[in-house]
Coordinates of C-alpha atoms in Angstrom, one line a residue:
M1 CA 0.0 0.0 0.0
Y2 CA 1.2 3.5 -0.8
A3 CA 2.2 5.6 2.2
V4 CA -1.0 7.7 2.7
A5 CA 0.0 11.3 3.4
G6 CA -2.9 13.5 4.5
R7 CA -5.3 10.7 5.3
V8 CA -7.5 11.1 2.3
K9 CA -10.6 8.9 2.7
D10 CA -10.2 5.5 1.1
E11 CA -13.5 5.8 -0.8
D12 CA -12.3 9.1 -2.3
I13 CA -9.1 7.5 -3.5
A14 CA -11.1 4.7 -5.0
L15 CA -13.3 7.3 -6.8
V16 CA -10.2 9.1 -8.1
R17 CA -8.9 5.8 -9.5
D18 CA -12.2 5.0 -11.2
R19 CA -12.7 8.5 -12.7
S20 CA -9.1 9.1 -13.9
S21 CA -8.6 7.9 -17.5
I22 CA -5.2 6.1 -17.6
V23 CA -5.1 6.9 -21.3
D24 CA -5.6 10.6 -20.8
V25 CA -3.0 10.8 -18.1
I26 CA -0.3 8.8 -19.9
S27 CA -1.0 10.4 -23.3
E28 CA 0.3 13.7 -21.8
T29 CA 3.8 12.2 -22.1
V30 CA 3.6 9.1 -24.2
T31 CA 2.2 8.6 -27.7
L32 CA 0.0 5.5 -27.6
R33 CA -1.1 3.3 -30.5
S34 CA -3.3 0.2 -30.7
A35 CA -1.8 -3.0 -29.6
G36 CA -4.8 -5.1 -30.4
G37 CA -7.3 -6.6 -28.0
G38 CA -8.4 -3.2 -26.8
N39 CA -5.0 -2.4 -25.4
L40 CA -2.6 0.4 -26.3
K41 CA 1.2 0.5 -26.4
G42 CA 4.0 3.0 -26.5
L43 CA 7.6 3.6 -25.6
C44 CA 8.2 3.3 -21.9
P45 CA 8.8 6.7 -20.1
F46 CA 10.8 4.9 -17.4
H47 CA 13.6 3.3 -19.4
D48 CA 15.2 3.7 -22.8
E49 CA 13.9 1.2 -25.4
K50 CA 13.7 0.9 -29.2
T51 CA 10.6 -1.3 -29.4
P52 CA 7.4 -0.5 -27.5
S53 CA 6.9 -2.7 -24.4
F54 CA 4.8 -0.2 -22.4
N55 CA 1.2 -1.5 -22.4
V56 CA -1.9 0.3 -21.3
S57 CA -5.3 -1.3 -20.7
P58 CA -8.1 1.3 -21.0
A59 CA -10.7 -1.2 -19.8
R60 CA -9.0 -1.7 -16.5
N61 CA -7.3 1.7 -16.2
V62 CA -3.8 0.2 -15.6
Y63 CA -0.5 0.1 -17.3
F64 CA 2.5 -2.2 -17.3
C65 CA 5.9 -2.2 -19.1
H66 CA 7.2 -5.6 -20.0
G67 CA 10.7 -4.2 -20.4
C68 CA 11.3 -2.7 -16.9
G69 CA 8.4 -4.0 -14.9
Q70 CA 6.9 -0.7 -14.0
G71 CA 3.1 -0.8 -13.6
G72 CA 0.1 0.4 -11.8
D73 CA -2.8 2.9 -12.1
A74 CA -3.0 6.6 -12.9
I75 CA -1.9 7.6 -9.4
K76 CA 1.2 5.4 -9.6
F77 CA 2.0 6.7 -13.0
L78 CA 2.1 10.3 -11.8
M79 CA 4.2 9.3 -8.8
D80 CA 6.8 7.6 -11.0
A81 CA 6.7 9.9 -14.1
E82 CA 6.6 13.2 -12.3
H83 CA 8.1 12.3 -9.0
L84 CA 5.0 13.3 -7.0
S85 CA 4.0 12.0 -3.6
F86 CA 0.9 9.8 -3.3
I87 CA -1.1 12.7 -1.9
E88 CA 0.1 15.1 -4.7
S89 CA -0.9 12.6 -7.4
V90 CA -4.3 12.0 -5.8
E91 CA -4.9 15.7 -5.5
R92 CA -3.9 16.5 -9.1
L93 CA -6.1 13.8 -10.5
A94 CA -9.0 14.8 -8.2
S95 CA -8.7 18.4 -9.4
K96 CA -8.9 17.4 -13.0
A97 CA -11.8 15.1 -12.4
G98 CA -13.7 17.6 -10.4
I99 CA -13.7 15.5 -7.2
Q100 CA -13.7 17.2 -3.8
L101 CA -11.5 15.2 -1.6
R102 CA -12.4 14.5 2.0
Y103 CA -9.8 14.0 4.7
D104 CA -9.9 12.0 7.9
T105 CA -9.5 14.4 10.9
D106 CA -8.8 11.8 13.5
G107 CA -6.7 8.8 14.0
P108 CA -3.0 8.1 14.7
G109 CA -0.6 10.6 13.2
V110 CA -3.2 13.1 12.1
S111 CA -2.4 16.5 13.6
A112 CA -4.5 18.9 11.4
P113 CA -8.0 18.8 10.0
R114 CA -6.8 19.2 6.5
P115 CA -3.3 18.8 5.2
Q116 CA -1.4 21.4 3.1
T117 CA -1.5 20.8 -0.6
G118 CA 1.7 19.1 -1.8
Q119 CA 4.7 21.1 -2.6
R120 CA 4.6 20.5 -6.3
Q121 CA 1.0 21.8 -6.5
R122 CA 1.9 24.9 -4.5
L123 CA 4.9 25.7 -6.8
L124 CA 2.7 25.1 -9.9
A125 CA 0.0 27.4 -8.5
A126 CA 2.6 30.1 -7.7
H127 CA 3.9 29.9 -11.3
A128 CA 0.3 30.2 -12.7
D129 CA -0.3 33.3 -10.6
A130 CA 3.1 34.7 -11.7
T131 CA 2.2 34.1 -15.3
A132 CA -1.0 36.1 -14.9
F133 CA 0.9 38.9 -13.2
Y134 CA 3.6 39.1 -15.9
R135 CA 1.0 38.9 -18.7
D136 CA -0.9 41.8 -17.2
Q137 CA 2.3 43.8 -17.0
L138 CA 3.0 43.4 -20.7
G139 CA 0.3 46.0 -21.4
S140 CA 1.7 48.6 -19.0
P141 CA 3.5 51.7 -20.1
G142 CA 6.8 50.4 -18.7
A143 CA 6.6 47.4 -21.0
R144 CA 6.8 49.4 -24.3
K145 CA 10.3 48.1 -25.0
A146 CA 9.0 44.5 -24.7
R147 CA 6.1 45.1 -27.0
E148 CA 8.4 46.7 -29.6
F149 CA 10.8 43.7 -29.3
L150 CA 7.9 41.3 -30.2
A151 CA 6.6 43.6 -33.0
Q152 CA 10.0 43.9 -34.6
R153 CA 10.1 40.1 -34.8
G154 CA 6.6 39.9 -36.4
F155 CA 4.5 39.1 -33.3
G156 CA 1.5 41.1 -32.4
R157 CA -0.9 41.1 -29.4
D158 CA -2.5 37.8 -30.5
A159 CA 0.8 35.9 -30.7
A160 CA 1.9 37.4 -27.3
E161 CA -1.3 36.1 -25.7
K162 CA -1.1 32.8 -27.4
Y163 CA 2.3 32.1 -26.1
G164 CA 1.7 33.8 -22.7
C165 CA 4.4 36.4 -23.1
G166 CA 4.8 38.8 -20.2
F167 CA 7.0 41.5 -18.7
A168 CA 8.8 41.7 -15.4
P169 CA 8.4 45.4 -14.3
D170 CA 11.1 47.8 -13.2
S171 CA 10.7 46.9 -9.5
W172 CA 12.8 44.9 -7.1
D173 CA 9.9 43.1 -5.4
A174 CA 6.6 43.7 -7.3
L175 CA 6.0 40.0 -8.0
S176 CA 7.2 38.9 -4.6
K177 CA 4.8 41.2 -2.8
H178 CA 1.9 40.3 -5.1
L179 CA 2.4 36.6 -4.4
R180 CA 2.9 37.0 -0.7
L181 CA -0.5 38.7 -0.6
K182 CA -1.9 35.6 -2.2
G183 CA -0.7 33.5 0.7
Y184 CA 2.6 32.0 -0.7
T185 CA 5.4 31.8 1.8
A186 CA 8.9 33.1 1.3
E187 CA 10.2 29.6 1.3
E188 CA 7.8 28.6 -1.4
L189 CA 8.7 31.5 -3.7
T190 CA 12.4 30.8 -3.2
A191 CA 12.0 27.1 -3.9
A192 CA 10.0 28.0 -7.1
G193 CA 12.8 30.2 -8.3
L194 CA 10.5 33.2 -8.6
S195 CA 12.2 35.1 -5.8
K196 CA 15.5 35.2 -4.1
P197 CA 16.6 36.5 -0.7
A198 CA 18.1 39.9 -0.4
R199 CA 20.9 40.9 1.9
S200 CA 18.3 42.7 4.1
G201 CA 16.5 39.4 4.6
S202 CA 13.5 40.3 2.5
L203 CA 12.6 38.9 -0.9
I204 CA 13.4 40.3 -4.3
D205 CA 12.2 39.2 -7.7
R206 CA 14.4 37.0 -9.8
F207 CA 13.4 38.7 -13.1
R208 CA 13.3 42.5 -13.6
R209 CA 12.9 44.7 -16.7
R210 CA 12.7 41.7 -19.0
L211 CA 10.5 40.1 -21.6
L212 CA 9.3 36.7 -20.3
W213 CA 8.1 33.5 -21.9
P214 CA 6.4 30.9 -19.6
I215 CA 7.9 27.5 -19.9
R216 CA 5.4 24.6 -19.7
D217 CA 5.7 20.9 -19.2
L218 CA 4.0 18.3 -21.3
S219 CA 0.8 18.6 -19.3
G220 CA 0.6 22.4 -19.9
D221 CA 1.6 23.5 -16.4
V222 CA 4.0 26.5 -16.1
I223 CA 7.2 25.3 -14.4
G224 CA 9.6 28.2 -15.2
F225 CA 10.3 31.3 -17.3
G226 CA 12.8 32.4 -19.9
A227 CA 13.7 36.1 -19.7
R228 CA 15.2 38.2 -22.5
K229 CA 17.3 41.4 -21.8
L230 CA 15.8 44.5 -23.3
F231 CA 17.8 47.5 -22.0
D232 CA 21.4 48.3 -22.7
D233 CA 22.1 49.2 -19.0
D234 CA 21.0 45.7 -18.0
D235 CA 24.4 44.1 -17.1
G236 CA 22.9 40.6 -16.9
P237 CA 23.1 37.8 -19.5
K238 CA 21.1 38.1 -22.7
Y239 CA 18.8 35.3 -21.6
L240 CA 18.1 34.4 -18.0
N241 CA 16.2 31.2 -17.1
T242 CA 14.6 29.8 -14.0
P243 CA 17.2 27.9 -12.0
E244 CA 16.9 24.2 -11.2
T245 CA 13.9 23.7 -8.8
P246 CA 11.8 20.8 -7.6
I247 CA 9.6 21.2 -10.7
Y248 CA 12.1 22.6 -13.3
K249 CA 14.9 20.5 -14.7
K250 CA 16.3 22.2 -17.7
S251 CA 17.7 19.0 -19.2
H252 CA 14.2 17.6 -19.4
V253 CA 12.4 20.8 -20.6
L254 CA 11.6 21.7 -24.2
Y255 CA 10.0 25.1 -24.8
G256 CA 6.8 24.9 -26.9
I257 CA 6.3 21.2 -26.2
D258 CA 2.8 21.9 -24.8
H259 CA 1.7 23.5 -28.1
A260 CA 3.6 21.0 -30.3
K261 CA 3.1 17.6 -28.7
R262 CA -0.1 16.7 -30.5
E263 CA 1.2 17.8 -33.9
I264 CA 4.5 16.0 -33.3
A265 CA 2.6 12.7 -32.6
K266 CA 0.2 13.4 -35.5
R267 CA 2.8 14.3 -38.2
G268 CA 5.5 12.0 -36.9
R269 CA 8.2 14.7 -36.8
A270 CA 9.7 17.3 -34.5
V271 CA 11.7 20.4 -35.5
I272 CA 14.4 21.5 -33.1
V273 CA 15.2 25.2 -33.1
E274 CA 17.4 27.3 -30.9
G275 CA 15.3 30.1 -29.4
Y276 CA 11.8 31.1 -28.1
T277 CA 11.1 33.4 -31.0
D278 CA 12.2 30.7 -33.4
V279 CA 9.6 28.4 -31.9
M280 CA 6.9 31.1 -32.3
A281 CA 8.0 31.9 -35.8
C282 CA 7.8 28.2 -36.9
H283 CA 4.4 27.7 -35.3
E284 CA 3.0 31.0 -36.9
A285 CA 4.5 30.0 -40.2
G286 CA 2.6 26.7 -40.3
E287 CA 5.2 24.3 -38.8
P288 CA 3.6 23.6 -35.4
T289 CA 6.1 20.8 -34.4
A290 CA 8.9 23.2 -33.4
V291 CA 10.4 23.1 -29.9
A292 CA 13.6 24.5 -28.3
T293 CA 15.8 23.8 -25.4
C294 CA 15.9 26.2 -22.5
G295 CA 19.4 27.4 -21.7
T296 CA 21.1 24.1 -22.3
A297 CA 22.3 21.9 -25.2
F298 CA 19.9 19.4 -26.8
G299 CA 20.7 16.1 -24.9
L300 CA 19.7 12.6 -24.0
D301 CA 16.8 13.6 -21.7
H302 CA 15.3 15.8 -24.4
I303 CA 15.6 12.8 -26.8
Q304 CA 13.7 10.6 -24.4
V305 CA 10.8 13.1 -24.3
L306 CA 10.6 13.3 -28.1
R307 CA 11.0 9.6 -28.7
R308 CA 8.0 8.8 -26.6
L309 CA 5.9 11.4 -28.5
L310 CA 7.1 10.2 -31.9
M311 CA 6.6 6.6 -31.0
D312 CA 10.1 6.3 -32.3
S313 CA 10.8 2.5 -32.5
D314 CA 11.8 -0.3 -34.8
S315 CA 8.2 -0.3 -36.0
F316 CA 7.2 3.3 -35.9
T317 CA 9.7 5.8 -37.2
G318 CA 9.6 9.5 -36.8
E319 CA 11.7 12.4 -38.1
I320 CA 13.9 14.8 -36.1
I321 CA 14.8 17.9 -38.0
Y322 CA 17.5 20.1 -36.5
T323 CA 17.7 23.7 -37.6
F324 CA 21.1 25.1 -37.0
D325 CA 22.8 28.3 -38.2
G326 CA 25.2 27.7 -41.0
D327 CA 28.1 29.3 -39.1
A328 CA 30.8 27.4 -37.3
A329 CA 28.9 27.2 -34.0
G330 CA 25.8 25.8 -35.8
Q331 CA 27.9 23.2 -37.6
K332 CA 29.5 22.1 -34.4
A333 CA 26.1 21.8 -32.8
A334 CA 24.9 19.7 -35.8
L335 CA 27.8 17.3 -35.5
R336 CA 27.2 16.9 -31.8
A337 CA 23.6 16.1 -32.6
F338 CA 24.7 13.4 -35.0
E339 CA 26.6 11.8 -32.1
E340 CA 23.3 11.7 -30.1
D341 CA 21.3 10.8 -33.2
Q342 CA 21.9 7.1 -32.6
R343 CA 19.5 7.3 -29.7
F344 CA 16.8 7.7 -32.4
V345 CA 15.6 4.9 -34.5
G346 CA 13.8 7.3 -36.8
R347 CA 15.3 9.4 -39.5
T348 CA 17.2 12.5 -38.6
F349 CA 17.7 15.5 -40.7
I350 CA 19.2 19.0 -40.7
A351 CA 17.7 22.1 -42.2
V352 CA 20.2 25.0 -42.7
S353 CA 18.6 28.4 -43.4
P354 CA 20.0 30.6 -46.1
D355 CA 22.4 33.3 -45.2
N356 CA 22.8 31.9 -41.7
M357 CA 19.3 33.3 -40.7
D358 CA 17.4 31.6 -37.8
P359 CA 13.7 30.8 -38.5
C360 CA 12.5 34.0 -36.9
E361 CA 14.8 36.1 -39.1
L362 CA 13.9 34.1 -42.2
R363 CA 10.2 34.6 -41.6
L364 CA 10.7 38.3 -41.2
A365 CA 12.8 38.6 -44.4
K366 CA 11.1 36.2 -46.7
G367 CA 7.8 35.1 -45.2
D368 CA 6.0 32.0 -43.8
L369 CA 6.6 30.0 -47.0
A370 CA 10.4 30.4 -46.7
V371 CA 10.3 28.8 -43.3
R372 CA 8.3 25.9 -44.5
D373 CA 10.6 25.5 -47.6
M374 CA 13.7 25.5 -45.4
I375 CA 12.3 22.6 -43.4
A376 CA 11.0 20.8 -46.5
G377 CA 14.5 21.1 -48.0
R378 CA 16.2 19.3 -45.1
E379 CA 19.0 16.8 -45.8
P380 CA 19.9 13.6 -43.9
L381 CA 22.1 14.5 -40.9
V382 CA 24.6 11.8 -41.9
D383 CA 25.1 13.5 -45.3
F384 CA 25.8 16.9 -43.5
A385 CA 28.1 15.3 -41.0
L386 CA 30.1 13.5 -43.7
R387 CA 30.4 16.7 -45.8
Q388 CA 31.5 18.7 -42.8
T389 CA 34.1 16.1 -41.8
L390 CA 35.6 15.8 -45.3
S391 CA 35.8 19.6 -45.6
K392 CA 38.5 19.7 -42.9
Y393 CA 41.0 17.7 -45.0
D394 CA 43.1 18.2 -48.1
L395 CA 41.6 15.5 -50.4
D396 CA 44.2 16.3 -53.1
S397 CA 46.9 14.7 -50.9
V398 CA 47.2 11.0 -50.0
E399 CA 47.6 11.9 -46.3
G400 CA 44.5 14.0 -46.3
R401 CA 42.4 11.4 -48.0
V402 CA 43.5 8.6 -45.6
E403 CA 42.9 10.8 -42.5
A404 CA 39.5 11.9 -43.8
M405 CA 38.6 8.2 -44.4
R406 CA 39.6 7.4 -40.8
R407 CA 37.5 10.2 -39.4
A408 CA 34.5 9.6 -41.7
A409 CA 34.3 5.7 -41.5
P410 CA 33.0 5.7 -37.9
L411 CA 30.2 8.0 -39.0
V412 CA 29.1 5.5 -41.6
A413 CA 29.4 2.7 -39.1
K414 CA 27.0 4.5 -36.8
I415 CA 24.2 4.6 -39.3
K416 CA 21.3 2.7 -37.7
D417 CA 19.8 1.4 -41.0
R418 CA 22.2 -1.4 -41.8
E419 CA 21.0 -1.6 -45.4
K420 CA 22.2 2.0 -46.0
R421 CA 25.7 1.4 -44.7
P422 CA 27.1 -0.2 -48.0
E423 CA 25.6 2.7 -50.0
Y424 CA 27.1 5.3 -47.8
A425 CA 30.4 3.5 -47.9
R426 CA 30.3 3.7 -51.7
K427 CA 29.3 7.4 -51.5
L428 CA 32.2 8.0 -49.1
A429 CA 34.7 6.3 -51.4
G430 CA 33.4 8.4 -54.3
D431 CA 33.7 11.7 -52.3
L432 CA 37.2 10.7 -51.3
G433 CA 38.3 9.6 -54.7
M434 CA 39.4 6.2 -53.3
D435 CA 38.6 2.6 -54.2
L436 CA 35.7 1.0 -52.3
E437 CA 37.7 -1.8 -50.7
P438 CA 39.8 0.2 -48.2
V439 CA 36.8 2.4 -47.3
Q440 CA 34.6 -0.6 -46.7
R441 CA 37.3 -2.2 -44.6
A442 CA 37.6 1.0 -42.5
V443 CA 33.9 1.0 -42.0
N444 CA 33.8 -2.6 -40.9
N445 CA 36.7 -2.0 -38.5
A446 CA 34.9 0.9 -37.0
L447 CA 31.7 -1.2 -36.7
R448 CA 33.5 -3.9 -34.8
A449 CA 35.3 -1.4 -32.6
S450 CA 32.0 0.3 -31.6
S451 CA 30.6 -3.1 -30.7
A452 CA 26.9 -3.8 -30.9
E453 CA 24.5 -4.3 -27.9
P454 CA 26.1 -6.0 -24.9
Q455 CA 25.4 -9.7 -24.6
Q456 CA 24.0 -9.3 -21.2
Q457 CA 21.6 -6.6 -22.3
R458 CA 20.2 -8.8 -25.0
A459 CA 19.9 -11.7 -22.5
A460 CA 18.0 -9.4 -20.1
S461 CA 15.6 -8.3 -22.8
A462 CA 14.9 -11.8 -24.0
S463 CA 11.8 -13.4 -22.6
P464 CA 12.1 -17.2 -22.0
A465 CA 9.3 -19.3 -23.5
D466 CA 6.7 -20.2 -20.9
S467 CA 5.8 -23.9 -20.3
P468 CA 2.2 -24.8 -21.3
Q469 CA 1.3 -25.3 -17.6
R470 CA 2.7 -21.9 -16.7
M471 CA 0.8 -20.3 -19.6
V472 CA -2.5 -21.8 -18.3
E473 CA -1.7 -20.5 -14.8
R474 CA -1.1 -17.0 -16.1
E475 CA -4.2 -17.1 -18.1
A476 CA -6.3 -18.0 -15.1
L477 CA -4.9 -15.2 -13.1
K478 CA -5.4 -12.8 -16.0
L479 CA -9.1 -13.8 -15.9
A480 CA -9.3 -13.1 -12.2
L481 CA -7.7 -9.7 -12.6
Q482 CA -9.3 -8.5 -15.9
E483 CA -12.7 -10.3 -15.7
P484 CA -13.4 -11.0 -12.1
V485 CA -17.2 -10.8 -12.5
L486 CA -17.1 -13.5 -15.1
A487 CA -14.4 -15.7 -13.5
G488 CA -15.8 -15.3 -10.0
P489 CA -16.8 -18.5 -8.2
M490 CA -15.1 -20.8 -10.8
F491 CA -11.8 -19.2 -10.2
D492 CA -12.1 -18.9 -6.4
A493 CA -12.9 -22.7 -6.2
L494 CA -9.3 -23.5 -7.3
G495 CA -6.8 -22.7 -4.7
P496 CA -3.0 -21.9 -4.8
E497 CA -2.2 -25.6 -4.8
N498 CA -3.1 -25.7 -8.5
Y499 CA -0.2 -23.3 -9.3
A500 CA 3.2 -24.9 -9.8
D501 CA 5.0 -21.5 -10.2
P502 CA 5.6 -20.1 -6.7
V503 CA 5.3 -16.5 -7.8
L504 CA 2.0 -17.2 -9.6
A505 CA 0.8 -19.1 -6.5
S506 CA 1.6 -16.1 -4.4
V507 CA -0.5 -13.9 -6.6
R508 CA -3.3 -16.5 -6.3
E509 CA -3.1 -16.1 -2.6
A510 CA -3.2 -12.3 -2.9
V511 CA -6.5 -12.6 -4.8
S512 CA -7.9 -14.6 -1.9
E513 CA -6.6 -12.0 0.6
A514 CA -8.2 -9.3 -1.4
G515 CA -11.6 -10.9 -1.0
G516 CA -11.7 -13.2 -3.9
A517 CA -12.6 -12.7 -7.6
Q518 CA -16.4 -13.3 -7.0
A519 CA -16.5 -10.2 -4.6
A520 CA -14.8 -7.9 -7.1
T521 CA -16.2 -5.6 -9.7
G522 CA -12.9 -5.1 -11.7
G523 CA -11.0 -2.0 -12.8
A524 CA -8.0 -0.2 -11.3
V525 CA -9.3 -0.4 -7.7
W526 CA -9.5 -4.2 -7.8
I527 CA -6.1 -4.6 -9.3
E528 CA -4.5 -2.2 -6.8
K529 CA -6.2 -4.1 -4.0
V530 CA -4.6 -7.4 -5.2
R531 CA -1.2 -5.6 -5.6
D532 CA -1.4 -4.4 -2.0
C533 CA -2.0 -8.0 -0.8
C534 CA 1.2 -9.3 -2.5
A535 CA 3.9 -10.0 0.0
D536 CA 6.8 -8.9 -2.2
M537 CA 7.7 -6.6 -5.1
G538 CA 7.9 -9.4 -7.6
G539 CA 4.3 -10.3 -7.0
Q540 CA 3.2 -6.7 -7.3
M541 CA 5.0 -6.3 -10.6
L542 CA 3.4 -9.5 -11.9
V543 CA -0.1 -8.3 -11.0
S544 CA 0.5 -5.1 -13.0
E545 CA 1.8 -7.2 -15.9
L546 CA -1.1 -9.7 -15.9
A547 CA -3.6 -6.8 -15.7
V548 CA -2.6 -5.5 -19.1
E549 CA -1.5 -8.7 -20.9
P550 CA -4.0 -9.7 -23.6
L551 CA -6.0 -12.9 -23.1
Y552 CA -5.6 -15.8 -25.5
V553 CA -9.0 -15.4 -27.0
D554 CA -10.4 -13.6 -30.0
G555 CA -13.3 -11.4 -29.2
P556 CA -15.1 -11.0 -25.8
V557 CA -14.5 -13.4 -23.0
D558 CA -17.5 -15.7 -22.3
P559 CA -18.2 -18.3 -19.5
R560 CA -17.1 -21.1 -21.8
Y561 CA -13.6 -19.7 -22.1
V562 CA -13.4 -19.3 -18.4
Q563 CA -14.5 -22.9 -17.9
V564 CA -12.0 -24.2 -20.4
T565 CA -9.1 -22.3 -18.9
L566 CA -9.8 -23.3 -15.3
A567 CA -10.4 -26.9 -16.4
R568 CA -7.0 -26.9 -18.0
L569 CA -5.5 -25.3 -14.9
Q570 CA -6.9 -28.0 -12.7
G571 CA -6.0 -30.7 -15.2
A572 CA -2.3 -29.5 -15.2
A573 CA -2.2 -29.7 -11.4
L574 CA -3.7 -33.2 -11.5
T575 CA -1.2 -34.3 -14.1
T576 CA 1.6 -33.2 -11.8
R577 CA 0.0 -35.1 -8.9
I578 CA -0.5 -38.2 -11.1
R579 CA 3.1 -38.1 -12.2
D580 CA 4.3 -37.9 -8.6
L581 CA 1.9 -40.7 -7.5
K582 CA 3.0 -43.0 -10.3
S583 CA 6.6 -42.5 -9.2
K584 CA 5.7 -43.6 -5.6
V585 CA 3.7 -46.6 -6.8
Q586 CA 6.6 -47.8 -9.0
R587 CA 8.9 -47.6 -6.1
L588 CA 6.7 -49.8 -3.9
N589 CA 6.9 -53.6 -3.7
P590 CA 3.3 -54.7 -4.2
V591 CA 3.9 -57.8 -2.0
A592 CA 5.8 -56.3 0.9
H593 CA 3.6 -53.1 0.9
K594 CA 0.3 -54.5 -0.3
D595 CA -2.0 -52.2 1.6
Q596 CA -0.1 -49.0 0.8
Y597 CA 0.2 -50.1 -2.8
L598 CA -3.5 -50.8 -3.2
A599 CA -4.4 -47.5 -1.6
L600 CA -2.1 -45.5 -3.8
A601 CA -3.2 -47.4 -6.9
G602 CA -6.8 -46.6 -6.0
E603 CA -6.0 -43.0 -5.6
L604 CA -4.1 -43.0 -8.9
F605 CA -7.1 -44.5 -10.7
S606 CA -9.4 -41.8 -9.3
L607 CA -7.1 -39.0 -10.2
E608 CA -6.8 -40.3 -13.8
Q609 CA -10.5 -40.5 -14.1
Q610 CA -10.8 -36.8 -12.9
A611 CA -8.0 -35.8 -15.3
R612 CA -9.9 -37.6 -18.2
A613 CA -13.1 -35.7 -17.4
L614 CA -11.2 -32.4 -17.2
R615 CA -9.6 -33.1 -20.6
D616 CA -13.0 -33.7 -22.1
Q617 CA -14.3 -30.5 -20.4
A618 CA -11.4 -28.5 -21.8
A619 CA -11.8 -29.8 -25.3
G620 CA -10.8 -27.0 -27.7
G621 CA -8.0 -25.8 -25.6
L622 CA -6.4 -22.4 -25.4

């Protein structure tokens, strides 16, 4: 059972579980596609994977990842995905579902009639209020410079409102005082990164005399701000961002992701730009998949976010399009992106704007169509990387060609699509003016040196084939978890002794401790109840897995399928007992141990009769 902070009434927690759509919650961060049988699948948000193993069951409101074992309901997902406490997760889901939570006011450990809202929710609320404050300030006389900045870049009032732009006034503590009057503590404002302590001990605003963009997470909550310098006498950096806070981790944040996430999933591509105005320009120009990093280089954590939205896998490929300036810094950034490109299975491209203009400048100079044409004219990132690498060497000399080959061969070896490697090796040989054989040999050497996936990782990801008996045991438990109303009394009549696998037997015991299948109505509440009754983490993970694993039946489950499955379960257990009993009988001397021999033989005959009847009952099989 989760640690219950705040003593929310159990019936309210059950109501939150029932009314919270697991698909809506998970779709905020993971693109889900049909997996058949009414289930959905996507790339797991909790570990790096190329093939989707993250399964969601809308009918039962639960999820499970076959790759890392994470599973549970909507509450558990928020706890793990967003690092919320149990009470914070419940409160967030209750707020979205319009549920008024009730709290127990007595009992051990309860010292207040109603607990304080979780820290994350308080920090998010403070950011929402700060966003409104800054937005109102953008219309003030002191914000003329900010409005001019936006107008000079082609953004009017509508665009400013759409992206929530604001202005931090020329005051040391205007925001801090405003938020303190709303009930936020100095500690909360400091933790949120909105204020900072002054030498006098009072609070001062972190941002002052700057144009602001609110930075939102995937769910649309404001978690920080990006602030642009406007005045020449401002001696601070050109851009100032929210510092690391409990809710703002810059390596995980992409500006514009809240606007772009649905189009990224729909179009199967994401455009990576370098600034806030570049994101706005791309979106306004008709490319609504643009996002940007916030004060840090594009890295592995950003890749994880996009891969889940793109459903980037061996089966579902997406496009990543980098837009870098054509100058030396942009070229360096593009080559660094190629190194990280191998984290994507999808195709990766680069779009270089003419005359080294960023998307915002290009839109101003040549219009919306020029932005779309730049992105449409993208080239594969590997082509760009090879061209940039070769440009550094004198290909008219033997030494230059050989050194260029040595530097470029590892790039060809890193190409994910194996079928493209020979063609790129030929292309490289042609660009170098060399025979194919030494170039192909250099690529093969680089391929061996880089080494493929470690053996132990492949072994860990491989799933051993289940024995027929274990498959039947799993199917019976799936029925109890997924279809308890239908399985009910038939399932409960067969105890743990019918399960040879000790972990599966422990789950069967947990079903009994949870009240039995015949007393359950199904859904996330029932599954969580069985999880809570498991004695160890292995059993809990197995419950989550079985709750989303498809049943071996086409179409809806009917009583006949339940009867066949449970007959085979009982038959498998009987077969094991018959085998053990035969072994005992064969070891007995029928003369020296006549009575025992006859008793065991009679029992064996009876069991074989039962087994025959069960085989007839289970005709048709799984």
